[in-house]
PDB file of C-alpha atoms in Angstrom:
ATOM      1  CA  UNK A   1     -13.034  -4.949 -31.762  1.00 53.00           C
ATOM      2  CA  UNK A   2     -11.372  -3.790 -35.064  1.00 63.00           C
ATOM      3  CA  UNK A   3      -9.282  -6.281 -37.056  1.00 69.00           C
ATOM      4  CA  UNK A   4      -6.746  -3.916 -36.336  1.00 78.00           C
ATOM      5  CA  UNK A   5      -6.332  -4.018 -32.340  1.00 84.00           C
ATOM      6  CA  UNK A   6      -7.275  -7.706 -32.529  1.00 88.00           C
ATOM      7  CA  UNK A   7      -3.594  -7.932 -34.915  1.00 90.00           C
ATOM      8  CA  UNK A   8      -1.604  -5.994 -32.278  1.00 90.00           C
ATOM      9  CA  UNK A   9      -2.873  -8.016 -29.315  1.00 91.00           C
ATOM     10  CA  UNK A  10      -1.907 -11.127 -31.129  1.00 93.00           C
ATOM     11  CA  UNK A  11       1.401  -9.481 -31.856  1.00 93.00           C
ATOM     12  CA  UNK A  12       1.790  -8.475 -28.609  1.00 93.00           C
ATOM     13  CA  UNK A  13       0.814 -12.145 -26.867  1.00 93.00           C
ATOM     14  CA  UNK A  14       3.584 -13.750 -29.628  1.00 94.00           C
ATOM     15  CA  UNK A  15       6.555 -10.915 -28.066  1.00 94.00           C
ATOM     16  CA  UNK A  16       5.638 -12.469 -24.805  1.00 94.00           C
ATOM     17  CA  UNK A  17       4.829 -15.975 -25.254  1.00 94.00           C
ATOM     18  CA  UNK A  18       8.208 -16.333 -27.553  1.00 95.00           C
ATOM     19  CA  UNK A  19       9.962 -14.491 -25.129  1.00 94.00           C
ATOM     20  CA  UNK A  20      11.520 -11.766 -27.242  1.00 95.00           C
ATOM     21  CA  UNK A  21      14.355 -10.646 -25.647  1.00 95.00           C
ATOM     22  CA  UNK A  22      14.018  -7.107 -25.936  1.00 94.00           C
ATOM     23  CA  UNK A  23      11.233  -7.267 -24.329  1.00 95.00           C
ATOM     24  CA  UNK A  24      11.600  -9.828 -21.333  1.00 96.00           C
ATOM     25  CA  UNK A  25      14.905  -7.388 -20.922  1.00 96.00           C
ATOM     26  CA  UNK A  26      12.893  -4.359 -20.318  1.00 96.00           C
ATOM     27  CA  UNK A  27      10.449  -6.549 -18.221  1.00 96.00           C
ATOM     28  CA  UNK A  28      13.563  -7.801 -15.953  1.00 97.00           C
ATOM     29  CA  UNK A  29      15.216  -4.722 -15.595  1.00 97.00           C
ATOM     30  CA  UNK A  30      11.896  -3.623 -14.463  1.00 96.00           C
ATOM     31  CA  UNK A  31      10.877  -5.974 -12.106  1.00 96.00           C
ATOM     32  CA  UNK A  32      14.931  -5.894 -10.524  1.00 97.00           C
ATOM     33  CA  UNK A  33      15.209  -2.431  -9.960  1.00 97.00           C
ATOM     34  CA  UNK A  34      11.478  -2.541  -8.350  1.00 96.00           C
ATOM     35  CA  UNK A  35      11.906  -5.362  -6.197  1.00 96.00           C
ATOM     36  CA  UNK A  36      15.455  -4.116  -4.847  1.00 97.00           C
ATOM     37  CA  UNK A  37      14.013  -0.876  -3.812  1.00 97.00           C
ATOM     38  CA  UNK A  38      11.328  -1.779  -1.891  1.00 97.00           C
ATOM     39  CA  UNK A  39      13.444  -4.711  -0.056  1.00 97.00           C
ATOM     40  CA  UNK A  40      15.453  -2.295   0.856  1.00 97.00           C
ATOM     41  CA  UNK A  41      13.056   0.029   2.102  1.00 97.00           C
ATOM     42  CA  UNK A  42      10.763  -2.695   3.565  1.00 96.00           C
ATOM     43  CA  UNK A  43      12.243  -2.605   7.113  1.00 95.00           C
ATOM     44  CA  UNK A  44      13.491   0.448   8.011  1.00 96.00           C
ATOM     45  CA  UNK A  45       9.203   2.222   6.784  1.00 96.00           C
ATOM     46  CA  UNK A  46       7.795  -0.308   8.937  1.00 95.00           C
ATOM     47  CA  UNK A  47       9.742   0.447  11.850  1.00 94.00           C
ATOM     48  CA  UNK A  48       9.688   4.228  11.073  1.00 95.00           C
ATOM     49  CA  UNK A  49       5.929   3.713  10.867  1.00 95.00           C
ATOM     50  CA  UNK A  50       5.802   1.821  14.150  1.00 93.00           C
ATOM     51  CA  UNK A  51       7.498   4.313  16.043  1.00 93.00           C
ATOM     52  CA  UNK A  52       5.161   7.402  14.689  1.00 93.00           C
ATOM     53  CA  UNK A  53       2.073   4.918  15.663  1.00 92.00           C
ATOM     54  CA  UNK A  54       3.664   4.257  19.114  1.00 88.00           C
ATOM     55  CA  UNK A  55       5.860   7.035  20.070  1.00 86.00           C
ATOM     56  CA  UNK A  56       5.139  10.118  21.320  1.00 83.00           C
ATOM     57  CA  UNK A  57       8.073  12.590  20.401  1.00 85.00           C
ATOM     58  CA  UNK A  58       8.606  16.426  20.183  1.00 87.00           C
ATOM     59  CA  UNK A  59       7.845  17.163  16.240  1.00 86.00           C
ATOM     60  CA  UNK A  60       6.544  13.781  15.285  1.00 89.00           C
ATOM     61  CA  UNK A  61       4.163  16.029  13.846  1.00 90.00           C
ATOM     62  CA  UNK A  62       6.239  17.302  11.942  1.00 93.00           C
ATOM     63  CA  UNK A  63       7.603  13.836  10.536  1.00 92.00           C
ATOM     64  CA  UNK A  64       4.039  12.572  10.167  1.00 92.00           C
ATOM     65  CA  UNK A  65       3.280  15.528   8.505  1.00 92.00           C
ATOM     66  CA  UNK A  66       6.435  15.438   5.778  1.00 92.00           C
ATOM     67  CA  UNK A  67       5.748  11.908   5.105  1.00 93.00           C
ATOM     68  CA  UNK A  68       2.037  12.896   4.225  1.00 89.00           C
ATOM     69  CA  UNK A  69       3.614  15.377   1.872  1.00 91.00           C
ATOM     70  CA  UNK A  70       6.237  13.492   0.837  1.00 90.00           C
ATOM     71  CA  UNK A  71       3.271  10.960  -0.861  1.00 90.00           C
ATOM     72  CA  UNK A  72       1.906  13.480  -3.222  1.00 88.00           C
ATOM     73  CA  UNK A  73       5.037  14.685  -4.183  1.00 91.00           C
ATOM     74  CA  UNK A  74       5.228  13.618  -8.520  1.00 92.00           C
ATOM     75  CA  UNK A  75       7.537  11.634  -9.105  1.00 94.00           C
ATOM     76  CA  UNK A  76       9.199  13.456 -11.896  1.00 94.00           C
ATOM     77  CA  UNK A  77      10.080  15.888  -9.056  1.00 95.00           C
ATOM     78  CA  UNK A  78      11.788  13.257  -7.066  1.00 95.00           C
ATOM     79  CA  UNK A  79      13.572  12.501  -9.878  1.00 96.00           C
ATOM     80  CA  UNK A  80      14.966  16.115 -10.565  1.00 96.00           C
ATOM     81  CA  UNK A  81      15.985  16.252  -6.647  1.00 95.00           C
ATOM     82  CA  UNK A  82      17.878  12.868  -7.269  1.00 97.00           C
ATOM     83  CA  UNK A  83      19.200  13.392 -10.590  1.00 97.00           C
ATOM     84  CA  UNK A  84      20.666  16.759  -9.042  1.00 96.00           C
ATOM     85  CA  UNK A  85      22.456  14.847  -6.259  1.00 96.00           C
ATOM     86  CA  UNK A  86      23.495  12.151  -8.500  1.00 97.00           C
ATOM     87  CA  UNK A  87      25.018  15.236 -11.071  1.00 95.00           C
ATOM     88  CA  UNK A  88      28.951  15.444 -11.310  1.00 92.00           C
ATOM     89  CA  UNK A  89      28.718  18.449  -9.043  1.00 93.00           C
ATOM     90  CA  UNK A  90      26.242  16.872  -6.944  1.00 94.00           C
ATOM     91  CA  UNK A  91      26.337  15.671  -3.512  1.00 95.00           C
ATOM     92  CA  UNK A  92      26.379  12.417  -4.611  1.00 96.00           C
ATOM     93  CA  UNK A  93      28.079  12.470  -7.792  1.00 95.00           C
ATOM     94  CA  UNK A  94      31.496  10.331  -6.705  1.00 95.00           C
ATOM     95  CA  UNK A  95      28.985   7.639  -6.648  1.00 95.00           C
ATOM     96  CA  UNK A  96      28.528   7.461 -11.038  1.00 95.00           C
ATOM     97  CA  UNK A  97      25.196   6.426 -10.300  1.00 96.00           C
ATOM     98  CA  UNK A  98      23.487   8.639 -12.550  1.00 96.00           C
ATOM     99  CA  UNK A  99      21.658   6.454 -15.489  1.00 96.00           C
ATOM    100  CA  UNK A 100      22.527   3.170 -14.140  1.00 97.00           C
ATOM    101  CA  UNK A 101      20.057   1.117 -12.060  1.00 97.00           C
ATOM    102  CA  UNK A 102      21.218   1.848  -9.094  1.00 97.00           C
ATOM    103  CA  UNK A 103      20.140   5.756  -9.209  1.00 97.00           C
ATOM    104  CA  UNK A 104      16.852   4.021 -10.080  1.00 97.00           C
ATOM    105  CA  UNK A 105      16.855   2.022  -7.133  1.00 97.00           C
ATOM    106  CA  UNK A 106      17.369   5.336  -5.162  1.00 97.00           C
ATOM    107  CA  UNK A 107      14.778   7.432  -6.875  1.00 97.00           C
ATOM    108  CA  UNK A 108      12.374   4.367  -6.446  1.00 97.00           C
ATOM    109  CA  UNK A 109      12.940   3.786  -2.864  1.00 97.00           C
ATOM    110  CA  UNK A 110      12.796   7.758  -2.048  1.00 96.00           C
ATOM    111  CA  UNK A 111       9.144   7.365  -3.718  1.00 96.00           C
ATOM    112  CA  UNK A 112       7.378   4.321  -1.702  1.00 95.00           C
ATOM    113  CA  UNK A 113       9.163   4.806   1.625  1.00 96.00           C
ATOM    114  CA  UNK A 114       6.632   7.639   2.508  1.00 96.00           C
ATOM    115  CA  UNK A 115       3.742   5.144   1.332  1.00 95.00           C
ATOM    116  CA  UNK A 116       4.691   2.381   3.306  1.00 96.00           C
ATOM    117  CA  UNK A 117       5.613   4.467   6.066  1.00 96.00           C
ATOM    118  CA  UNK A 118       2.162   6.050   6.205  1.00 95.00           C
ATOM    119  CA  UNK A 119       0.555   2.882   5.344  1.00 94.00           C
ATOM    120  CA  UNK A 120       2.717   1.511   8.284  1.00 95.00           C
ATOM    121  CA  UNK A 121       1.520   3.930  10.591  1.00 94.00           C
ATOM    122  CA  UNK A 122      -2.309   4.111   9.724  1.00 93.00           C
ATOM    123  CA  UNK A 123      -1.922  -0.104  10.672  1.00 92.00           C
ATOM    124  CA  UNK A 124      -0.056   0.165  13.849  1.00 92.00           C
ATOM    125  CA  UNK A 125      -2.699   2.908  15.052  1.00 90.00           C
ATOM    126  CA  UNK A 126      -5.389   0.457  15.111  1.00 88.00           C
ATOM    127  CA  UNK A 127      -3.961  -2.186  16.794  1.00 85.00           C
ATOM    128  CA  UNK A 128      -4.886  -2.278  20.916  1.00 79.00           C
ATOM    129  CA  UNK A 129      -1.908  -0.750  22.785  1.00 77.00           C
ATOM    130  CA  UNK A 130      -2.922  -3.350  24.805  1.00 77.00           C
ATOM    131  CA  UNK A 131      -1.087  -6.231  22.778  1.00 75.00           C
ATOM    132  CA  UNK A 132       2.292  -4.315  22.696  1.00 78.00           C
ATOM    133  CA  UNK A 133       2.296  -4.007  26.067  1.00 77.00           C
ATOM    134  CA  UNK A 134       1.329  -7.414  27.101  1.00 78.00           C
ATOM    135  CA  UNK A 135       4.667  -8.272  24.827  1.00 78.00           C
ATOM    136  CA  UNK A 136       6.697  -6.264  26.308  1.00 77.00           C
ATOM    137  CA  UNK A 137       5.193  -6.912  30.124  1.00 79.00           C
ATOM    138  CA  UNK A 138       6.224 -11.234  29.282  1.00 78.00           C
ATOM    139  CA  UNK A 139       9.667 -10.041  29.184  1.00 76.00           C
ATOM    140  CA  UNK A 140       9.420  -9.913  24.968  1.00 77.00           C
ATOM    141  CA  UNK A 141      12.357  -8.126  23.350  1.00 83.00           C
ATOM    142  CA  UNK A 142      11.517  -5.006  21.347  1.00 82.00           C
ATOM    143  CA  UNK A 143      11.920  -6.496  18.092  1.00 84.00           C
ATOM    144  CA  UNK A 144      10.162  -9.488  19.183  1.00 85.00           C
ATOM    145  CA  UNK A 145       7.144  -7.550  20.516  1.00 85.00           C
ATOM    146  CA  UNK A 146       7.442  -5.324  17.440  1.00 87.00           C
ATOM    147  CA  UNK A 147       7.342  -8.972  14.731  1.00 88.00           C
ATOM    148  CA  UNK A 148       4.391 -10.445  17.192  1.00 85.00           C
ATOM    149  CA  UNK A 149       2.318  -6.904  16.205  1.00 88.00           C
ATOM    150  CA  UNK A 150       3.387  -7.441  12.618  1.00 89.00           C
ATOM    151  CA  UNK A 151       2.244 -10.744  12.424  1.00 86.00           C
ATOM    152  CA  UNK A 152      -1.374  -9.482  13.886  1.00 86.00           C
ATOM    153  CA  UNK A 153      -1.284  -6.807  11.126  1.00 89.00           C
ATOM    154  CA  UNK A 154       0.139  -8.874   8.421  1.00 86.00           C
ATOM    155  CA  UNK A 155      -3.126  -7.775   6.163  1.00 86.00           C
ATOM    156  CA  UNK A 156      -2.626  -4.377   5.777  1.00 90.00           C
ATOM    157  CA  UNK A 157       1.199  -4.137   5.890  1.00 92.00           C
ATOM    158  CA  UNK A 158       0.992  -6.326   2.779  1.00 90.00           C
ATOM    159  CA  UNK A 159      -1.149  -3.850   1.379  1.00 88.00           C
ATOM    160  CA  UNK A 160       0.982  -0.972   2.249  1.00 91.00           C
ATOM    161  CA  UNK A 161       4.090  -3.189   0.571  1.00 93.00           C
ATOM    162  CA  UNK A 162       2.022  -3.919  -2.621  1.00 90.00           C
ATOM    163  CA  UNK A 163       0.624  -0.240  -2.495  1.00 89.00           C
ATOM    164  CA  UNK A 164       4.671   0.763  -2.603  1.00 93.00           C
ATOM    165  CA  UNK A 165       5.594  -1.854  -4.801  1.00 93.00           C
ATOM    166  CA  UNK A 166       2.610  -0.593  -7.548  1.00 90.00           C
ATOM    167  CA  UNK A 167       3.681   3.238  -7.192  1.00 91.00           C
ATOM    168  CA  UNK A 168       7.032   2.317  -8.180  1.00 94.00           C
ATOM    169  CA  UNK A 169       6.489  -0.489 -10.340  1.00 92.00           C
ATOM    170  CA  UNK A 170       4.056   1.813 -12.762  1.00 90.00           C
ATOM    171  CA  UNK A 171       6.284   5.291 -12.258  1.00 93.00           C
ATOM    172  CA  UNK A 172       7.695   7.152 -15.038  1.00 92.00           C
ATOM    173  CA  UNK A 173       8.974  10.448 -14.302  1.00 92.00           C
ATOM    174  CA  UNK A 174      11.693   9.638 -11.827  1.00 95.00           C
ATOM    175  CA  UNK A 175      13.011   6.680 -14.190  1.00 95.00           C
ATOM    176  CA  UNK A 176      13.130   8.979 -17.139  1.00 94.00           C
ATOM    177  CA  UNK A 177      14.870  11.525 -15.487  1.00 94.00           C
ATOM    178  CA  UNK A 178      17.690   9.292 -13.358  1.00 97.00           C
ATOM    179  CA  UNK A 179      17.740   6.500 -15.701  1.00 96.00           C
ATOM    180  CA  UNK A 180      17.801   7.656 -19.393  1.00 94.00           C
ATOM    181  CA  UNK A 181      15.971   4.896 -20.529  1.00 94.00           C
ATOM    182  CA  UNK A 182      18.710   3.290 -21.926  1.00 95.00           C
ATOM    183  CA  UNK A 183      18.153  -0.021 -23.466  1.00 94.00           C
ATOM    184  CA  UNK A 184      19.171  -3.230 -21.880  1.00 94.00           C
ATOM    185  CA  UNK A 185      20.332  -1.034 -18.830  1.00 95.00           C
ATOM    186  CA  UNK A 186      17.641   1.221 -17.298  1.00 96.00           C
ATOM    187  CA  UNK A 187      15.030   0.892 -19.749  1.00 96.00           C
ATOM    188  CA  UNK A 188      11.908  -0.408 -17.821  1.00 96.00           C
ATOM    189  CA  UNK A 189       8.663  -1.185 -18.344  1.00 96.00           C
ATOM    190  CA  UNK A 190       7.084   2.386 -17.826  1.00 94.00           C
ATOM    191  CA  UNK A 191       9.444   4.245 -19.821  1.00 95.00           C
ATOM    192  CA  UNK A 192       9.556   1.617 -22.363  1.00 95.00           C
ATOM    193  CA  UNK A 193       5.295   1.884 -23.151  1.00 94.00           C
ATOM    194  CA  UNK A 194       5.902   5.569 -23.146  1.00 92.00           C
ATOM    195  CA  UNK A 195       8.828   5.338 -25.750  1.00 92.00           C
ATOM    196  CA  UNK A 196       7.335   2.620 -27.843  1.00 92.00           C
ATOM    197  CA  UNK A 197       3.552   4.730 -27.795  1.00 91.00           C
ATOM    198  CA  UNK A 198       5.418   7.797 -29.089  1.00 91.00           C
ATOM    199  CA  UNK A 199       6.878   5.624 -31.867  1.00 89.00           C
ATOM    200  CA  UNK A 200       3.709   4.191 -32.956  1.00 87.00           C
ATOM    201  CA  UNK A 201       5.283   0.732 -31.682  1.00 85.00           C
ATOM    202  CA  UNK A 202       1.963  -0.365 -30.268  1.00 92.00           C
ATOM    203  CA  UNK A 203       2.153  -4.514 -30.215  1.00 93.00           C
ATOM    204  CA  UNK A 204       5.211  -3.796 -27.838  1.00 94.00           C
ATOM    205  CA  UNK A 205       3.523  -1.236 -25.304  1.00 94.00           C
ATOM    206  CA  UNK A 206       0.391  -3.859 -25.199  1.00 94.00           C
ATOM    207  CA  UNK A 207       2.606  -6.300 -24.435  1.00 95.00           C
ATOM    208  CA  UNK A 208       4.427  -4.582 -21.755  1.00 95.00           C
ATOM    209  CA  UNK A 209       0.959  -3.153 -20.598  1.00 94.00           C
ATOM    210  CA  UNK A 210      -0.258  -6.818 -20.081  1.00 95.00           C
ATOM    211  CA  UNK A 211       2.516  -7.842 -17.833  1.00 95.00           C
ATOM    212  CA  UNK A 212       1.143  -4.728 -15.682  1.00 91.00           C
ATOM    213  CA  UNK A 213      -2.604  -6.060 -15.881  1.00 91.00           C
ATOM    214  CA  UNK A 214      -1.633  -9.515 -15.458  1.00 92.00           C
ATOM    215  CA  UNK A 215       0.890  -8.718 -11.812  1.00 90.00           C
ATOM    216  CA  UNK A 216      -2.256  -6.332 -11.214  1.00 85.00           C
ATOM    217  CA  UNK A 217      -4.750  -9.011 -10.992  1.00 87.00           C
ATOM    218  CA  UNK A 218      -2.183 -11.458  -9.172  1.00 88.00           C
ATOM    219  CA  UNK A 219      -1.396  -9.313  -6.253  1.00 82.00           C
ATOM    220  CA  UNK A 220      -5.315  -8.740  -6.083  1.00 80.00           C
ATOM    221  CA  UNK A 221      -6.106 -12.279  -5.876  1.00 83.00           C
ATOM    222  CA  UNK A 222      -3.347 -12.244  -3.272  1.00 80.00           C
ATOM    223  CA  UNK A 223      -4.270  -9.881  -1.318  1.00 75.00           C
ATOM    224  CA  UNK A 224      -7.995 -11.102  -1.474  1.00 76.00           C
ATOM    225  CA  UNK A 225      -7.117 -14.625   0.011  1.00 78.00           C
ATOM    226  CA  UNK A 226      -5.583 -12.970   2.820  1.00 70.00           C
ATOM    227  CA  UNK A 227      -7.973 -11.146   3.789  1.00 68.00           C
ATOM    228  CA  UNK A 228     -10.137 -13.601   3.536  1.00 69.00           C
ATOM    229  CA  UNK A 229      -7.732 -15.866   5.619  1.00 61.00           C
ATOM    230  CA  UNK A 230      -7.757 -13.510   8.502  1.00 57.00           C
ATOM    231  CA  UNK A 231     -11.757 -12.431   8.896  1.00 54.00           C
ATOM    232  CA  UNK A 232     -13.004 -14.441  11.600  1.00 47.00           C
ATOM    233  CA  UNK A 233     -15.118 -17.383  10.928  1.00 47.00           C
ATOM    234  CA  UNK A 234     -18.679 -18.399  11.973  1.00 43.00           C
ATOM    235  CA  UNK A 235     -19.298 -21.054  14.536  1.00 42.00           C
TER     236      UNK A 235
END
């Protein structure tokens, strides 16, 4: 490795390890707006995917089918349809949410509902039919019988929620568009390594970059031990 490269990671480690405020600002904005949409959207995918699993319904099809779609969708295009509700003349343009975080939040939960929701469903379809009903025939409520299947599947719905969680953690296009990239108020981590690369601001985008390596490998090691946790073990 160059001299060169070797200077900007050191630069890039001191913006992080001296917590530089612009860019732990961009790196909490970030992580805010993420986390918000996907609580949000947490609940309401898993049931959605529970019900396409479990329920048979004229055009659930259809719905399965959207959802697929819905997931390769880019997310610049999301954006566009959001920014163009969020728009003055826009459906929901009484709401001023354009550039602020909350149209973020909006675009970002529009973008890993359908992955969590398919993720959702793929899990619930492998479960035994057998289990729900067992619930459900011990006099278990619905949401009761639905949290005891959860708990069985607890693996792969956290991979569907860090799945979500990693599409809109890392997406540009729809934070661009609905955001502005405005600094200190929608300027996130994505947008802000794009920006900074274009300027030739390289120490800062590593830096940024990092903290996207670094929650990368976490929620890997995470994910790992879980798994591991629920294999059976050998006698």
């Amino acid at each position: 490795m160059s001299d060169g490269w070797l200077a900007l990671l050191q630069q890039a480690f001191s913006l992080l390890l001296s917590f530089d405020p612009d860019v732990w600002a961009i790196i909490n904005i970030s992580f805010s707006v993420s986390f918000a949409a996907l609580l949000i959207t947490i609940i309401p995918s898993i049931i959605l995917g529970f019900i396409l699993a479990f329920s048979h319904f004229r055009g659930r099809w259809v719905v399965t089918n959207l959802i697929q779609t819905l997931q390769s969708i880019p997310t610049v295009v999301i954006g566009l349809l959001v920014y163009l509700l969020l728009t003055r003349q826009g459906v929901l343009g009484d709401l001023k949410w354009l550039f602020t975080q909350q149209g973020m939040i909006l675009g970002q939960m529009l973008i890993c509902a359908p992955v969590m929701v398919a993720l959702s469903q793929a899990a619930f379809s492998s479960v035994d039919r057998r289990a729900w009903e067992t619930s459900r025939t011990l006099g278990a409520s619905w949401l009761r019988a639905v949290w005891t299947l959860c708990r069985e599947l607890r693996v792969p719905l956290l991979l569907a929620i860090i799945a979500a969680f990693s599409r809109i953690l890392t997406e540009v296009g729809c934070s661009m568009m609905v955001g502005g990239n405005i600094m200190n108020v929608t300027r996130n981590i994505p947008t802000a390594i794009a920006l900074e690369t274009s300027k030739g601001d390289f120490a800062q985008a590593i830096a940024l970059g990092l903290v996207l390596l670094i929650l990368a490998l976490v929620l890997n090691f995470i994910l790992g031990s879980l798994r591991g946790k629920a294999l059976p073990r050998s006698h």
